[in-house]
Coordinates of C-alpha atoms and ligand atoms in Angstrom, one line a residue:
M1 CA -8.6 36.6 28.1
T2 CA -6.9 33.4 26.9
V3 CA -9.0 30.5 25.6
R4 CA -8.8 27.5 28.1
T5 CA -7.7 24.2 26.7
R6 CA -7.5 20.9 28.6
P7 CA -4.4 20.8 31.0
A8 CA -3.6 17.3 29.6
L9 CA -2.5 19.1 26.4
D10 CA 0.2 21.3 28.3
T11 CA 2.4 18.3 28.7
L12 CA 1.3 16.5 25.4
P13 CA 4.5 15.5 23.4
A14 CA 4.3 16.6 19.8
Y15 CA 4.4 13.9 17.2
A16 CA 7.7 14.3 15.5
P17 CA 7.3 13.3 11.9
G18 CA 10.3 12.3 9.6
R19 CA 11.7 15.5 8.2
I20 CA 11.3 16.4 4.6
V21 CA 14.4 18.1 3.2
P22 CA 14.1 19.0 -0.4
G23 CA 16.7 17.1 -2.5
A24 CA 17.9 15.0 0.4
I25 CA 17.6 11.1 0.7
K26 CA 14.7 10.7 3.0
L27 CA 14.9 7.4 5.0
A28 CA 12.9 8.7 8.1
S29 CA 9.3 7.6 7.8
N30 CA 9.3 3.9 6.8
E31 CA 7.7 4.5 3.4
L32 CA 8.1 2.3 0.5
S33 CA 10.8 3.9 -1.9
F34 CA 9.1 2.4 -5.2
P35 CA 6.9 4.6 -7.4
T36 CA 3.1 4.0 -7.4
L37 CA 2.0 1.3 -9.8
P38 CA 0.2 2.7 -12.9
S39 CA -3.1 1.0 -12.2
V40 CA -3.2 2.6 -8.7
A41 CA -2.2 6.0 -10.1
A42 CA -5.1 5.5 -12.7
A43 CA -7.7 4.7 -10.1
I44 CA -6.7 7.7 -8.1
A45 CA -7.1 9.9 -11.1
D46 CA -10.4 8.3 -12.1
A47 CA -11.7 8.9 -8.5
V48 CA -10.8 12.7 -8.7
A49 CA -12.2 13.0 -12.4
H50 CA -15.4 11.0 -12.1
R51 CA -18.3 13.5 -13.2
T52 CA -21.4 11.8 -11.4
A53 CA -19.7 10.8 -8.0
G54 CA -16.4 12.6 -8.0
I55 CA -15.0 14.9 -5.2
N56 CA -17.8 17.2 -5.2
R57 CA -19.6 14.4 -3.4
Y58 CA -19.2 13.2 0.1
P59 CA -17.5 9.8 0.2
D60 CA -19.2 6.6 1.3
P61 CA -19.0 7.2 5.0
G62 CA -18.3 3.7 5.9
G63 CA -16.0 2.8 2.9
Q64 CA -18.2 -0.4 2.4
G65 CA -16.6 -1.2 -1.1
L66 CA -13.2 -1.1 0.7
V67 CA -14.3 -2.8 3.7
A68 CA -15.7 -5.6 1.6
A69 CA -12.3 -5.8 -0.4
L70 CA -10.5 -5.9 3.0
A71 CA -12.6 -8.6 4.3
R72 CA -12.0 -10.7 1.1
H73 CA -8.3 -9.8 1.4
T74 CA -8.1 -11.1 5.1
G75 CA -10.8 -13.8 5.0
A76 CA -12.6 -11.9 7.8
P77 CA -16.3 -11.3 7.8
E78 CA -17.3 -7.8 6.8
S79 CA -18.7 -7.2 10.3
H80 CA -15.1 -7.9 11.7
V81 CA -13.4 -5.2 9.6
I82 CA -13.2 -1.2 9.8
A83 CA -11.1 1.1 7.6
G84 CA -9.8 4.3 9.0
N85 CA -8.0 7.5 8.0
G86 CA -4.6 5.8 8.5
S87 CA -4.0 3.1 11.2
V88 CA -2.9 6.0 13.5
A89 CA -6.4 7.4 13.4
L90 CA -7.6 3.9 14.5
C91 CA -5.0 4.0 17.4
Q92 CA -6.8 7.2 18.6
Q93 CA -10.2 5.6 18.1
L94 CA -9.2 2.6 20.0
V95 CA -8.0 4.5 23.1
Q96 CA -11.2 6.7 22.8
A97 CA -13.3 3.6 22.8
T98 CA -11.9 1.9 25.7
A99 CA -9.9 4.2 28.0
G100 CA -10.4 7.6 29.9
E101 CA -9.5 9.4 33.1
G102 CA -8.0 6.8 35.6
D103 CA -7.7 4.0 33.0
E104 CA -4.3 2.5 32.0
V105 CA -2.9 1.9 28.2
L106 CA -0.1 -0.4 28.3
F107 CA 2.7 -0.8 25.7
G108 CA 6.5 -1.6 25.3
W109 CA 8.9 1.2 25.1
R110 CA 10.3 2.2 23.0
S111 CA 7.5 1.5 20.6
F112 CA 5.4 3.6 18.1
E113 CA 5.6 7.1 19.4
A114 CA 1.9 7.8 18.8
Y115 CA 0.6 5.5 21.6
P116 CA 1.6 7.8 24.6
I117 CA 0.1 10.8 22.5
V118 CA -3.4 9.3 21.8
T119 CA -3.5 7.9 25.4
Q120 CA -2.8 11.3 26.9
I121 CA -5.3 13.1 24.6
T122 CA -8.1 10.8 26.2
G123 CA -6.9 11.5 29.8
A124 CA -5.7 7.9 30.3
S125 CA -2.1 7.1 31.5
S126 CA 0.5 5.4 29.6
V127 CA 2.2 2.6 31.3
R128 CA 5.6 1.8 29.4
V129 CA 7.4 -1.4 29.9
P130 CA 11.1 -1.3 28.7
V131 CA 12.1 -3.6 26.0
T132 CA 14.6 -6.3 26.7
A133 CA 18.4 -5.8 26.4
S134 CA 18.1 -7.4 22.9
H135 CA 15.5 -4.8 22.0
E136 CA 12.4 -7.0 21.9
L137 CA 9.0 -6.5 23.6
D138 CA 9.1 -8.0 26.9
L139 CA 5.8 -10.0 26.9
P140 CA 6.3 -11.6 30.3
A141 CA 6.8 -8.0 31.9
L142 CA 3.9 -6.6 30.1
A143 CA 1.6 -9.3 31.5
T144 CA 3.0 -8.6 35.0
A145 CA 2.2 -4.8 34.4
I146 CA -1.5 -5.6 33.9
T147 CA -3.7 -3.9 36.7
P148 CA -7.3 -3.6 37.2
A149 CA -7.0 -0.2 35.6
T150 CA -5.7 -1.7 32.4
R151 CA -8.0 -1.2 29.5
L152 CA -6.0 -1.5 26.3
I153 CA -2.6 -3.0 25.4
F154 CA -0.7 -2.3 22.2
I155 CA 1.7 -5.0 21.1
C156 CA 3.6 -3.7 18.1
T157 CA 5.2 -6.5 16.1
P158 CA 7.4 -6.0 14.1
N159 CA 8.1 -3.2 16.6
N160 CA 8.6 0.4 15.6
P161 CA 11.3 1.4 16.0
T162 CA 13.4 -1.5 17.2
G163 CA 12.3 -3.7 14.1
T164 CA 12.2 -6.9 16.4
A165 CA 9.0 -9.5 16.1
V166 CA 7.5 -11.4 18.8
R167 CA 7.2 -15.2 18.5
R168 CA 3.9 -16.9 18.1
A169 CA 4.3 -19.0 21.1
D170 CA 5.3 -16.2 23.3
L171 CA 2.2 -14.2 22.1
V172 CA -0.1 -17.1 22.9
T173 CA 1.4 -17.3 26.5
F174 CA 0.8 -13.6 26.8
L175 CA -2.7 -13.6 25.4
D176 CA -3.7 -16.4 27.7
A177 CA -2.6 -14.2 30.6
V178 CA -4.6 -11.2 29.7
P179 CA -8.2 -10.7 31.3
D180 CA -11.0 -11.2 28.9
D181 CA -12.2 -7.5 29.4
V182 CA -9.0 -6.0 28.4
L183 CA -8.4 -5.2 24.7
V184 CA -5.0 -6.3 23.1
V185 CA -4.2 -4.6 19.7
I186 CA -1.6 -6.5 17.5
D187 CA -0.3 -3.5 15.5
E188 CA 1.0 -5.1 12.3
A189 CA 1.9 -2.1 10.3
Y190 CA 5.0 -3.8 9.0
R191 CA 3.9 -7.3 8.7
E192 CA 4.4 -7.7 5.1
F193 CA 8.2 -7.4 5.6
D194 CA 8.2 -9.9 8.4
A195 CA 10.0 -13.2 7.1
G196 CA 10.4 -14.7 10.7
A197 CA 9.4 -18.4 10.6
D198 CA 8.1 -18.1 14.4
S199 CA 6.1 -14.6 13.6
P200 CA 2.6 -14.6 14.5
D201 CA -0.2 -13.8 12.2
G202 CA -2.5 -11.2 14.3
L203 CA -5.6 -12.3 12.1
E204 CA -5.7 -15.9 13.7
F205 CA -6.1 -14.2 17.2
A206 CA -8.3 -11.3 16.0
L207 CA -10.7 -13.8 14.5
S208 CA -10.7 -16.4 17.5
R209 CA -10.5 -14.1 20.4
P210 CA -13.1 -11.3 21.2
N211 CA -10.5 -9.1 23.2
V212 CA -7.9 -9.2 20.4
L213 CA -7.8 -6.9 17.4
T214 CA -5.2 -6.6 14.6
L215 CA -4.2 -3.3 13.3
R216 CA -2.8 -2.9 9.7
T217 CA -2.2 -0.2 7.1
L218 CA -1.9 0.3 3.4
S219 CA 0.8 3.1 4.1
K220 CA 3.7 1.0 4.2
A221 CA 3.9 -2.2 2.0
Y222 CA 1.0 -0.8 -0.4
G223 CA 2.6 2.4 -0.8
L224 CA -0.2 4.7 0.1
A225 CA 1.3 6.6 3.0
G226 CA 0.2 10.0 1.4
L227 CA -3.6 8.8 1.2
R228 CA -4.1 7.4 4.7
V229 CA -5.8 4.0 4.6
G230 CA -5.5 1.8 7.7
Y231 CA -7.6 -0.9 8.9
A232 CA -8.5 -3.3 11.8
V233 CA -9.9 -6.6 12.2
G234 CA -11.6 -7.8 15.5
D235 CA -14.8 -8.6 17.1
P236 CA -17.9 -6.9 15.9
L237 CA -18.5 -5.3 19.2
V238 CA -15.1 -3.6 19.4
I239 CA -15.5 -2.6 15.6
G240 CA -18.9 -1.3 16.3
A241 CA -17.2 1.0 19.3
L242 CA -14.6 2.4 16.8
R243 CA -17.4 3.3 14.4
K244 CA -19.0 5.3 17.1
V245 CA -15.9 7.3 17.7
A246 CA -14.8 7.9 14.0
I247 CA -14.9 11.1 12.6
P248 CA -17.4 11.1 9.8
F249 CA -16.3 10.7 6.3
A250 CA -12.6 10.6 7.8
L251 CA -11.6 8.2 4.6
S252 CA -11.9 10.3 1.5
S253 CA -13.3 8.9 -1.7
V254 CA -9.8 9.1 -3.2
A255 CA -8.3 7.2 -0.5
Q256 CA -11.0 4.5 -0.8
A257 CA -10.5 4.0 -4.5
A258 CA -6.7 3.9 -4.1
G259 CA -7.1 1.4 -1.3
L260 CA -9.2 -0.8 -3.6
A261 CA -6.8 -0.5 -6.4
A262 CA -3.7 -1.0 -4.2
L263 CA -5.3 -4.4 -2.8
A264 CA -5.9 -5.5 -6.5
V265 CA -2.2 -5.5 -7.1
K266 CA -0.9 -7.3 -4.2
D267 CA 0.9 -9.6 -6.4
E268 CA 2.8 -7.0 -8.2
L269 CA 3.7 -5.5 -5.0
A270 CA 4.8 -8.7 -3.2
P271 CA 8.1 -8.8 -5.1
R272 CA 9.0 -5.3 -3.9
W273 CA 8.5 -6.5 -0.5
Q274 CA 11.0 -9.2 -1.1
Q275 CA 13.5 -6.7 -2.4
V276 CA 13.0 -4.6 0.7
I277 CA 13.7 -7.7 2.8
A278 CA 16.9 -8.6 0.8
E279 CA 18.1 -5.1 1.1
R280 CA 17.3 -5.0 4.9
E281 CA 19.6 -7.9 5.3
R282 CA 22.5 -6.5 3.3
V283 CA 22.3 -3.3 5.2
T284 CA 22.1 -5.1 8.6
A285 CA 25.2 -7.0 7.5
G286 CA 27.1 -4.0 6.3
L287 CA 26.2 -2.1 9.6
R288 CA 27.3 -4.9 11.7
A289 CA 30.6 -5.3 9.8
A290 CA 31.2 -1.7 10.5
G291 CA 30.8 -2.1 14.1
F292 CA 27.3 -1.2 14.9
E293 CA 24.8 -3.0 17.2
V294 CA 21.8 -3.9 14.9
P295 CA 18.9 -5.9 16.5
A296 CA 17.4 -8.5 13.8
S297 CA 14.6 -6.4 12.1
Q298 CA 11.6 -7.9 10.5
A299 CA 10.4 -4.5 9.3
N300 CA 11.2 -2.1 6.4
F301 CA 13.7 -0.3 8.6
V302 CA 16.8 -1.0 11.1
W303 CA 17.4 0.3 14.5
L304 CA 20.8 1.6 15.7
P305 CA 20.5 1.8 19.5
L306 CA 23.0 4.6 19.8
R307 CA 21.2 6.3 22.7
Q308 CA 22.5 9.8 23.3
R309 CA 24.8 9.6 20.2
A310 CA 21.6 9.4 17.9
A311 CA 21.5 13.0 17.4
D312 CA 25.3 13.2 16.4
F313 CA 24.7 10.3 13.9
S314 CA 21.7 12.0 12.3
A315 CA 23.5 15.4 12.0
H316 CA 26.4 13.5 10.4
A317 CA 24.2 11.7 7.9
E318 CA 22.6 14.6 7.0
R319 CA 25.3 17.2 6.7
Q320 CA 28.1 15.0 5.2
H321 CA 26.0 12.5 3.1
N322 CA 22.5 14.2 2.4
V323 CA 20.6 11.2 4.2
I324 CA 17.7 12.1 6.5
V325 CA 17.3 9.4 9.3
R326 CA 15.0 9.4 12.2
A327 CA 16.7 10.1 15.5
F328 CA 15.4 9.4 18.9
P329 CA 18.0 11.2 21.2
D330 CA 17.5 10.0 24.7
A331 CA 18.4 7.2 27.1
C332 CA 16.5 4.5 25.4
G333 CA 16.7 6.0 22.0
G334 CA 18.7 5.4 19.0
V335 CA 18.3 5.9 15.1
R336 CA 15.8 4.4 12.8
V337 CA 16.7 3.9 9.3
T338 CA 14.2 3.1 6.5
I339 CA 15.2 0.5 4.0
G340 CA 15.3 2.4 0.5
S341 CA 16.4 1.8 -3.0
P342 CA 19.8 0.0 -3.3
E343 CA 21.4 3.5 -4.3
E344 CA 19.8 5.2 -1.2
N345 CA 21.1 2.5 1.1
E346 CA 24.4 2.7 -0.2
A347 CA 24.4 6.4 0.6
F348 CA 23.3 5.6 4.1
L349 CA 25.9 2.8 4.6
A350 CA 28.6 5.3 3.4
A351 CA 27.4 7.8 6.1
A352 CA 27.4 4.9 8.8
R353 CA 30.9 3.8 7.8
S354 CA 32.4 7.2 8.3
F355 CA 30.9 7.9 11.5
Q356 CA 33.2 7.8 14.5
L357 CA 31.6 5.2 16.7
Ligands
PLP401 C1 3.6 0.7 14.4 C2 2.6 1.6 13.6 N1 1.4 1.6 13.7 C3 0.7 2.6 13.0 C4 1.3 3.4 12.2 C5 0.3 4.5 11.4 O1 0.5 4.2 10.2 P1 -0.6 4.9 9.2 O2 -1.4 6.0 10.2 O3 0.1 5.5 8.0 O4 -1.4 3.7 8.8 C6 2.8 3.5 11.9 C7 3.3 4.6 11.2 O5 4.5 4.8 11.3 C8 3.5 2.6 12.9 O6 4.8 2.6 12.8

């Protein structure tokens, strides 16, 4: 007899992570290419080695020290902050806390590929609203797509994978159109790379509107992708619901220590973000000069809307130039390429220039 699993899992798309190929240049997962700062590495080593409260003990279940530091970092009261096992775990908690069978979760498409997965796991339905011809989230169309069944809306800005950011004024118009009992999550995983003068700061809305939450991560700009630290700021009622559905002890003591140390070196990290932004502009200009369409990115990656040719491009970059990019090979697909070190970006540009468009 075969064990019975939920039918919803039969059609669940698998999360496809950026591939790791030993010896290749990996530009597929939007990580920071810089090495870990020594003080962060030392804090991690200390957390492992500590004799009285080391890894033989369970971690602080609520990560109170980290939550307090995140509250100081964001200016939010501690009651408005939760930390999680990466912001993707918080995405799943958000859907679990708000939606189930018969409910709808709304987001732009293409956007972060975990949204439909975490939605289907709970039994809710995904409603995908196509991005505009210029690869931006279509906020008016998203507002129109709200129905009485809508429980949760993900607004990813800058958007993964298209890189485009929404404008603050457009976001205000959108938020004004959303019913008060529908939660809007502003996913700002890439906000530290957003240099747009009109770009919103999700915190402004998360602290003034009870149905808005901002989702952030230390995986990207803070260089902790391997340790899994994300956080959310929102109304205490929503934060309380997220705590209820959290897996106990999901945030390890080592991750908590690393998070604290990374927040403490923000000023040392910020120049790295500026270097990523400068490289992003250089790579964008190089790609456009080579004939590629490249939407203006505010993230640490660029998007090439190559649609069905995405797989060809990715194979060419890997086989001829040893560069791993992230291909989404379908009708609304393309290739997403992380901004790496200048040498890595040069290798990628060489791959792009030698691709037959
Ligand atoms: C838009 C967006 N949100 C959330 C995440 C999850 O990041 P993490 O779980 O590493 O915090 C990612 C990761 O790629 C992302 O692109």
